[in-house]
Amino acid sequence: MTTSDHSLQAESDASALEDFVVITGFSGAGKSTAMAVFEDAGYFCVDNLPPEMIGGLVDLFMHDGSKVARVAVVSDVRGGDYFEKLSAVLDGLRDRDVSHRVLFLDAGEQTLATRYKETRRRHPLAQESNIAAGIAAERELLAPVKTHADFVIDTSNLKAAHLRRRIADELLPRATQNLVVTFQSFGFKNGPARDPDLCFDVRFLPNPHYVPDLQPLTGKDPRIVEYVSRDGTLDEFYSYLLPLLEFLMPQYQSEGKAHLTIAIGCTGGRHRSVAIVEHLNAYFAGRDGLVIEAEHRDVGGAR
């Protein structure tokens, strides 16, 4: 192949793949959540890809006729001995002028240990359930990879919804973004909602808390919904709220906003606000351009 042929091939390669994102970092730091953000944005996603296969995947999507322009892959210590070659693979992408970005998810040791204990999962590098030793070994293995990162996000104090927002705001091209909408129920007596974009106080609705048979239930129970809607006020509230949200969501989306948090608050965060969040979640689910999530801050393990 002549020098000019190599130049033409390089130009073809450079134009075939618009964005190639490598997601890596600590086990338990949120890589699955990160991959879901890119998948929702229309990226072709591959989880647990051994580093040695990254080059082959790039070749596949640079091949003539490939229609895949945006790709996100997760490569981490689950790849075993192969993972040690990730740094060299990333150097190879740079040398080939492949348009790529590396997202590294970090977290404190205590946070990672707590997450593993809560989920009862085994750390991929832990010997005999020694989570601390596994995290320490992973930190040593990840050190050279972290130096290649274009974006480092510490997820220690981030909930999944907030991590999604950070990734969408900082890494996604505006034109490819879906709007991630989180409907969150909460109780005012337990403190205000955390950083909502919109907040609605629904304490004007009938309160099931004062009915002994209903008090142990939550807004997910149809008996709560029936009680809250008994005087018609809830339906009238929806007649104003739903058109308002249908108007606002495209406006936020057109301004490039990636995540919208809509908080619904009642007194305890167990009955009225939960019922409304469940209704909104069902109403907007499946809409094109929207990714809908429901969170119930103050329900816990209740029914």
Short mmCIF file of C-alpha atoms in Angstrom, two decimals:
data_model
loop_
_atom_site.label_atom_id
_atom_site.label_comp_id
_atom_site.label_asym_id
_atom_site.label_seq_id
_atom_site.Cartn_x
_atom_site.Cartn_y
_atom_site.Cartn_z
CA MET A 1 0.00 0.00 0.00
CA THR A 2 1.42 3.42 -1.00
CA THR A 3 1.73 6.47 1.26
CA SER A 4 -1.20 8.11 -0.50
CA ASP A 5 -3.28 4.97 0.04
CA HIS A 6 -2.51 5.11 3.76
CA SER A 7 -3.57 8.78 3.83
CA LEU A 8 -6.86 7.99 2.12
CA GLN A 9 -7.51 5.14 4.53
CA ALA A 10 -6.78 7.40 7.51
CA GLU A 11 -9.24 10.00 6.22
CA SER A 12 -11.86 7.30 5.72
CA ASP A 13 -11.27 5.94 9.23
CA ALA A 14 -11.47 9.39 10.78
CA SER A 15 -14.82 10.11 9.19
CA ALA A 16 -16.43 6.70 9.74
CA LEU A 17 -16.70 6.82 13.54
CA GLU A 18 -17.83 10.04 15.18
CA ASP A 19 -17.42 9.09 18.83
CA PHE A 20 -15.94 6.08 20.59
CA VAL A 21 -16.25 6.16 24.37
CA VAL A 22 -14.36 3.79 26.67
CA ILE A 23 -15.93 3.55 30.13
CA THR A 24 -13.68 2.16 32.83
CA GLY A 25 -12.91 2.58 36.51
CA PHE A 26 -13.64 0.87 39.79
CA SER A 27 -16.00 -2.03 40.25
CA GLY A 28 -19.07 -0.62 41.98
CA ALA A 29 -18.43 2.95 40.85
CA GLY A 30 -21.39 3.09 38.46
CA LYS A 31 -20.19 1.85 35.08
CA SER A 32 -23.50 0.11 34.34
CA THR A 33 -25.36 3.35 35.04
CA ALA A 34 -22.95 5.23 32.77
CA MET A 35 -23.41 2.76 29.93
CA ALA A 36 -27.19 3.08 30.25
CA VAL A 37 -26.90 6.85 29.69
CA PHE A 38 -25.09 6.33 26.39
CA GLU A 39 -27.46 3.56 25.37
CA ASP A 40 -30.43 5.86 25.98
CA ALA A 41 -28.72 8.46 23.79
CA GLY A 42 -28.54 6.04 20.86
CA TYR A 43 -24.97 4.78 21.25
CA PHE A 44 -24.09 1.21 20.32
CA CYS A 45 -23.02 -0.24 23.69
CA VAL A 46 -20.93 -3.25 24.70
CA ASP A 47 -20.38 -4.29 28.31
CA ASN A 48 -17.34 -6.14 29.70
CA LEU A 49 -15.30 -5.93 26.51
CA PRO A 50 -11.72 -7.24 26.90
CA PRO A 51 -9.21 -4.54 25.85
CA GLU A 52 -7.73 -6.71 23.10
CA MET A 53 -11.11 -6.70 21.35
CA ILE A 54 -11.45 -2.91 21.32
CA GLY A 55 -9.23 -2.52 18.26
CA GLY A 56 -11.20 -5.12 16.35
CA LEU A 57 -14.47 -3.40 17.24
CA VAL A 58 -13.09 -0.08 15.98
CA ASP A 59 -12.06 -1.75 12.71
CA LEU A 60 -15.56 -3.19 12.36
CA PHE A 61 -17.27 0.17 12.72
CA MET A 62 -14.78 1.91 10.43
CA HIS A 63 -15.43 -0.61 7.69
CA ASP A 64 -17.17 0.62 4.56
CA GLY A 65 -20.92 0.32 4.94
CA SER A 66 -20.98 0.55 8.73
CA LYS A 67 -23.78 2.82 9.88
CA VAL A 68 -22.68 2.94 13.52
CA ALA A 69 -21.35 6.40 14.32
CA ARG A 70 -21.37 6.42 18.13
CA VAL A 71 -20.13 3.61 20.35
CA ALA A 72 -19.62 3.17 24.10
CA VAL A 73 -17.84 0.18 25.63
CA VAL A 74 -17.18 -0.83 29.22
CA SER A 75 -13.78 -2.41 29.86
CA ASP A 76 -12.74 -3.19 33.40
CA VAL A 77 -11.00 -5.71 35.66
CA ARG A 78 -13.59 -8.35 34.85
CA GLY A 79 -11.43 -8.90 31.77
CA GLY A 80 -8.81 -10.51 34.02
CA ASP A 81 -5.21 -10.50 32.80
CA TYR A 82 -6.30 -8.87 29.53
CA PHE A 83 -7.17 -5.66 31.39
CA GLU A 84 -3.49 -4.86 31.96
CA LYS A 85 -3.26 -4.15 28.22
CA LEU A 86 -5.93 -1.43 28.25
CA SER A 87 -3.40 1.41 28.49
CA ALA A 88 -1.57 0.13 25.41
CA VAL A 89 -4.86 -0.24 23.55
CA LEU A 90 -5.80 3.37 24.36
CA ASP A 91 -2.39 4.51 23.11
CA GLY A 92 -3.11 2.61 19.92
CA LEU A 93 -6.40 4.45 19.38
CA ARG A 94 -4.59 7.76 19.80
CA ASP A 95 -1.86 6.74 17.36
CA ARG A 96 -4.52 5.82 14.80
CA ASP A 97 -6.25 9.19 15.29
CA VAL A 98 -9.46 7.42 16.25
CA SER A 99 -11.88 9.93 17.74
CA HIS A 100 -12.33 8.55 21.23
CA ARG A 101 -12.87 9.58 24.85
CA VAL A 102 -12.14 7.78 28.10
CA LEU A 103 -14.53 8.08 31.04
CA PHE A 104 -13.06 6.93 34.36
CA LEU A 105 -15.41 6.37 37.31
CA ASP A 106 -13.78 6.69 40.71
CA ALA A 107 -15.06 6.34 44.28
CA GLY A 108 -13.68 6.25 47.80
CA GLU A 109 -12.71 2.92 49.32
CA GLN A 110 -15.38 3.10 52.03
CA THR A 111 -18.07 3.89 49.47
CA LEU A 112 -17.05 0.97 47.27
CA ALA A 113 -16.90 -1.41 50.24
CA THR A 114 -20.34 -0.30 51.42
CA ARG A 115 -21.87 -0.79 47.98
CA TYR A 116 -20.51 -4.33 47.75
CA LYS A 117 -21.77 -5.19 51.21
CA GLU A 118 -25.23 -3.82 50.41
CA THR A 119 -25.53 -5.75 47.15
CA ARG A 120 -23.74 -8.86 48.50
CA ARG A 121 -21.82 -9.12 45.27
CA ARG A 122 -18.31 -10.51 45.13
CA HIS A 123 -15.55 -8.11 44.14
CA PRO A 124 -13.82 -9.49 41.00
CA LEU A 125 -10.37 -9.19 42.63
CA ALA A 126 -11.34 -10.14 46.18
CA GLN A 127 -9.84 -13.26 47.68
CA GLU A 128 -11.99 -15.11 50.22
CA SER A 129 -14.49 -12.22 50.43
CA ASN A 130 -11.79 -9.71 51.40
CA ILE A 131 -13.37 -6.68 49.76
CA ALA A 132 -10.76 -4.21 51.04
CA ALA A 133 -7.92 -6.23 49.53
CA GLY A 134 -9.80 -6.46 46.22
CA ILE A 135 -10.31 -2.70 46.09
CA ALA A 136 -6.63 -2.09 46.90
CA ALA A 137 -5.53 -4.46 44.13
CA GLU A 138 -7.91 -2.80 41.70
CA ARG A 139 -6.61 0.66 42.60
CA GLU A 140 -3.07 -0.42 41.74
CA LEU A 141 -4.19 -1.96 38.48
CA LEU A 142 -6.23 1.11 37.48
CA ALA A 143 -3.56 3.73 38.22
CA PRO A 144 -1.99 3.77 34.73
CA VAL A 145 -5.41 3.65 33.05
CA LYS A 146 -6.62 6.69 34.98
CA THR A 147 -3.87 8.81 33.42
CA HIS A 148 -5.51 8.25 30.01
CA ALA A 149 -8.91 9.52 31.18
CA ASP A 150 -10.50 12.54 29.53
CA PHE A 151 -13.19 12.67 32.22
CA VAL A 152 -12.90 11.49 35.83
CA ILE A 153 -16.08 11.42 37.93
CA ASP A 154 -16.01 10.58 41.63
CA THR A 155 -19.31 8.87 42.36
CA SER A 156 -18.86 8.61 46.13
CA ASN A 157 -21.65 11.06 46.92
CA LEU A 158 -23.70 10.66 43.76
CA LYS A 159 -26.97 8.78 43.46
CA ALA A 160 -27.66 7.05 40.16
CA ALA A 161 -29.90 9.87 38.90
CA HIS A 162 -27.27 12.50 39.65
CA LEU A 163 -24.55 10.44 37.96
CA ARG A 164 -26.75 10.17 34.89
CA ARG A 165 -27.16 13.94 34.90
CA ARG A 166 -23.40 14.56 35.18
CA ILE A 167 -22.61 12.22 32.32
CA ALA A 168 -25.36 13.60 30.09
CA ASP A 169 -24.39 17.20 30.77
CA GLU A 170 -20.64 16.71 30.34
CA LEU A 171 -20.21 13.97 27.75
CA LEU A 172 -23.20 13.70 25.46
CA PRO A 173 -23.52 15.68 22.24
CA ARG A 174 -26.57 17.88 22.60
CA ALA A 175 -28.14 16.64 19.39
CA THR A 176 -28.20 13.00 20.57
CA GLN A 177 -29.55 13.51 24.06
CA ASN A 178 -32.80 12.15 25.36
CA LEU A 179 -34.27 14.04 28.26
CA VAL A 180 -33.98 12.01 31.45
CA VAL A 181 -36.95 12.87 33.67
CA THR A 182 -36.90 11.82 37.31
CA PHE A 183 -40.18 12.01 39.21
CA GLN A 184 -39.32 12.06 42.90
CA SER A 185 -41.68 11.78 45.87
CA PHE A 186 -40.65 13.18 49.24
CA GLY A 187 -42.03 14.28 52.59
CA PHE A 188 -41.59 17.86 53.78
CA LYS A 189 -41.24 16.70 57.37
CA ASN A 190 -38.07 14.82 56.31
CA GLY A 191 -36.51 17.84 54.63
CA PRO A 192 -36.82 19.49 51.20
CA ALA A 193 -36.27 17.71 47.91
CA ARG A 194 -32.68 17.63 46.71
CA ASP A 195 -32.00 20.00 43.81
CA PRO A 196 -35.34 19.71 41.99
CA ASP A 197 -35.95 21.62 38.78
CA LEU A 198 -39.69 21.72 39.53
CA CYS A 199 -41.38 21.10 42.87
CA PHE A 200 -45.08 20.66 43.59
CA ASP A 201 -46.64 20.69 47.07
CA VAL A 202 -49.64 18.34 47.18
CA ARG A 203 -50.51 18.66 50.86
CA PHE A 204 -53.88 20.16 49.82
CA LEU A 205 -55.12 16.67 48.90
CA PRO A 206 -56.93 14.34 51.36
CA ASN A 207 -54.38 12.72 53.68
CA PRO A 208 -54.67 8.92 54.22
CA HIS A 209 -52.31 9.14 57.20
CA TYR A 210 -55.26 9.77 59.53
CA VAL A 211 -57.13 6.63 58.45
CA PRO A 212 -55.84 3.71 60.59
CA ASP A 213 -56.37 1.05 57.90
CA LEU A 214 -54.57 3.15 55.27
CA GLN A 215 -51.72 4.54 57.33
CA PRO A 216 -49.38 1.51 56.89
CA LEU A 217 -49.81 1.53 53.10
CA THR A 218 -48.06 3.65 50.48
CA GLY A 219 -49.24 5.50 47.40
CA LYS A 220 -48.52 2.41 45.30
CA ASP A 221 -51.61 0.77 46.78
CA PRO A 222 -54.85 1.39 44.83
CA ARG A 223 -56.69 1.97 48.10
CA ILE A 224 -54.53 5.04 48.70
CA VAL A 225 -55.18 6.32 45.19
CA GLU A 226 -58.91 5.83 45.67
CA TYR A 227 -58.87 7.74 48.96
CA VAL A 228 -56.76 10.65 47.70
CA SER A 229 -58.95 11.06 44.59
CA ARG A 230 -62.31 10.66 46.40
CA ASP A 231 -63.41 14.31 46.18
CA GLY A 232 -62.28 14.97 42.58
CA THR A 233 -59.49 17.37 43.52
CA LEU A 234 -56.74 15.00 42.35
CA ASP A 235 -58.28 14.65 38.89
CA GLU A 236 -58.62 18.42 38.64
CA PHE A 237 -54.95 18.77 39.68
CA TYR A 238 -53.93 16.38 36.88
CA SER A 239 -55.95 18.42 34.39
CA TYR A 240 -53.57 21.33 35.05
CA LEU A 241 -50.34 19.46 35.81
CA LEU A 242 -50.17 17.08 32.84
CA PRO A 243 -50.59 19.76 30.13
CA LEU A 244 -48.06 21.93 31.98
CA LEU A 245 -45.45 19.16 31.98
CA GLU A 246 -46.19 18.25 28.36
CA PHE A 247 -45.49 21.87 27.47
CA LEU A 248 -42.38 22.26 29.63
CA MET A 249 -40.49 19.08 28.78
CA PRO A 250 -39.89 19.93 25.10
CA GLN A 251 -38.89 23.45 26.13
CA TYR A 252 -36.21 22.13 28.46
CA GLN A 253 -35.11 19.64 25.84
CA SER A 254 -34.75 22.30 23.15
CA GLU A 255 -32.49 24.27 25.48
CA GLY A 256 -30.15 21.27 25.68
CA LYS A 257 -31.08 20.18 29.19
CA ALA A 258 -30.21 16.52 29.73
CA HIS A 259 -31.93 15.81 33.03
CA LEU A 260 -35.08 17.14 34.65
CA THR A 261 -36.01 16.38 38.26
CA ILE A 262 -39.66 16.93 39.17
CA ALA A 263 -40.33 16.62 42.89
CA ILE A 264 -43.75 15.95 44.39
CA GLY A 265 -44.00 16.59 48.12
CA CYS A 266 -46.57 15.75 50.77
CA THR A 267 -46.24 15.66 54.54
CA GLY A 268 -44.57 12.29 55.09
CA GLY A 269 -43.65 11.27 51.55
CA ARG A 270 -45.49 7.94 51.75
CA HIS A 271 -49.02 8.41 50.41
CA ARG A 272 -50.08 11.36 48.24
CA SER A 273 -46.74 12.19 46.65
CA VAL A 274 -46.00 8.51 45.94
CA ALA A 275 -49.39 8.01 44.25
CA ILE A 276 -48.83 11.03 42.02
CA VAL A 277 -45.28 10.04 41.07
CA GLU A 278 -46.49 6.57 40.12
CA HIS A 279 -49.22 8.12 37.97
CA LEU A 280 -46.78 10.49 36.24
CA ASN A 281 -44.31 7.66 35.68
CA ALA A 282 -46.97 5.56 33.96
CA TYR A 283 -48.36 8.52 31.99
CA PHE A 284 -45.04 9.59 30.44
CA ALA A 285 -43.38 6.16 30.09
CA GLY A 286 -42.50 5.18 26.54
CA ARG A 287 -42.55 8.71 25.12
CA ASP A 288 -40.04 9.30 22.32
CA GLY A 289 -37.08 11.40 23.46
CA LEU A 290 -37.77 10.81 27.16
CA VAL A 291 -36.23 8.44 29.68
CA ILE A 292 -38.52 8.24 32.70
CA GLU A 293 -37.44 7.32 36.24
CA ALA A 294 -39.40 7.21 39.49
CA GLU A 295 -37.81 7.65 42.92
CA HIS A 296 -39.49 7.49 46.33
CA ARG A 297 -37.16 9.13 48.80
CA ASP A 298 -39.05 8.51 52.02
CA VAL A 299 -40.85 5.23 51.43
CA GLY A 300 -38.04 2.83 52.30
CA GLY A 301 -39.15 -0.75 52.54
CA ALA A 302 -42.78 0.05 53.30
CA ARG A 303 -45.65 -1.41 51.34
#
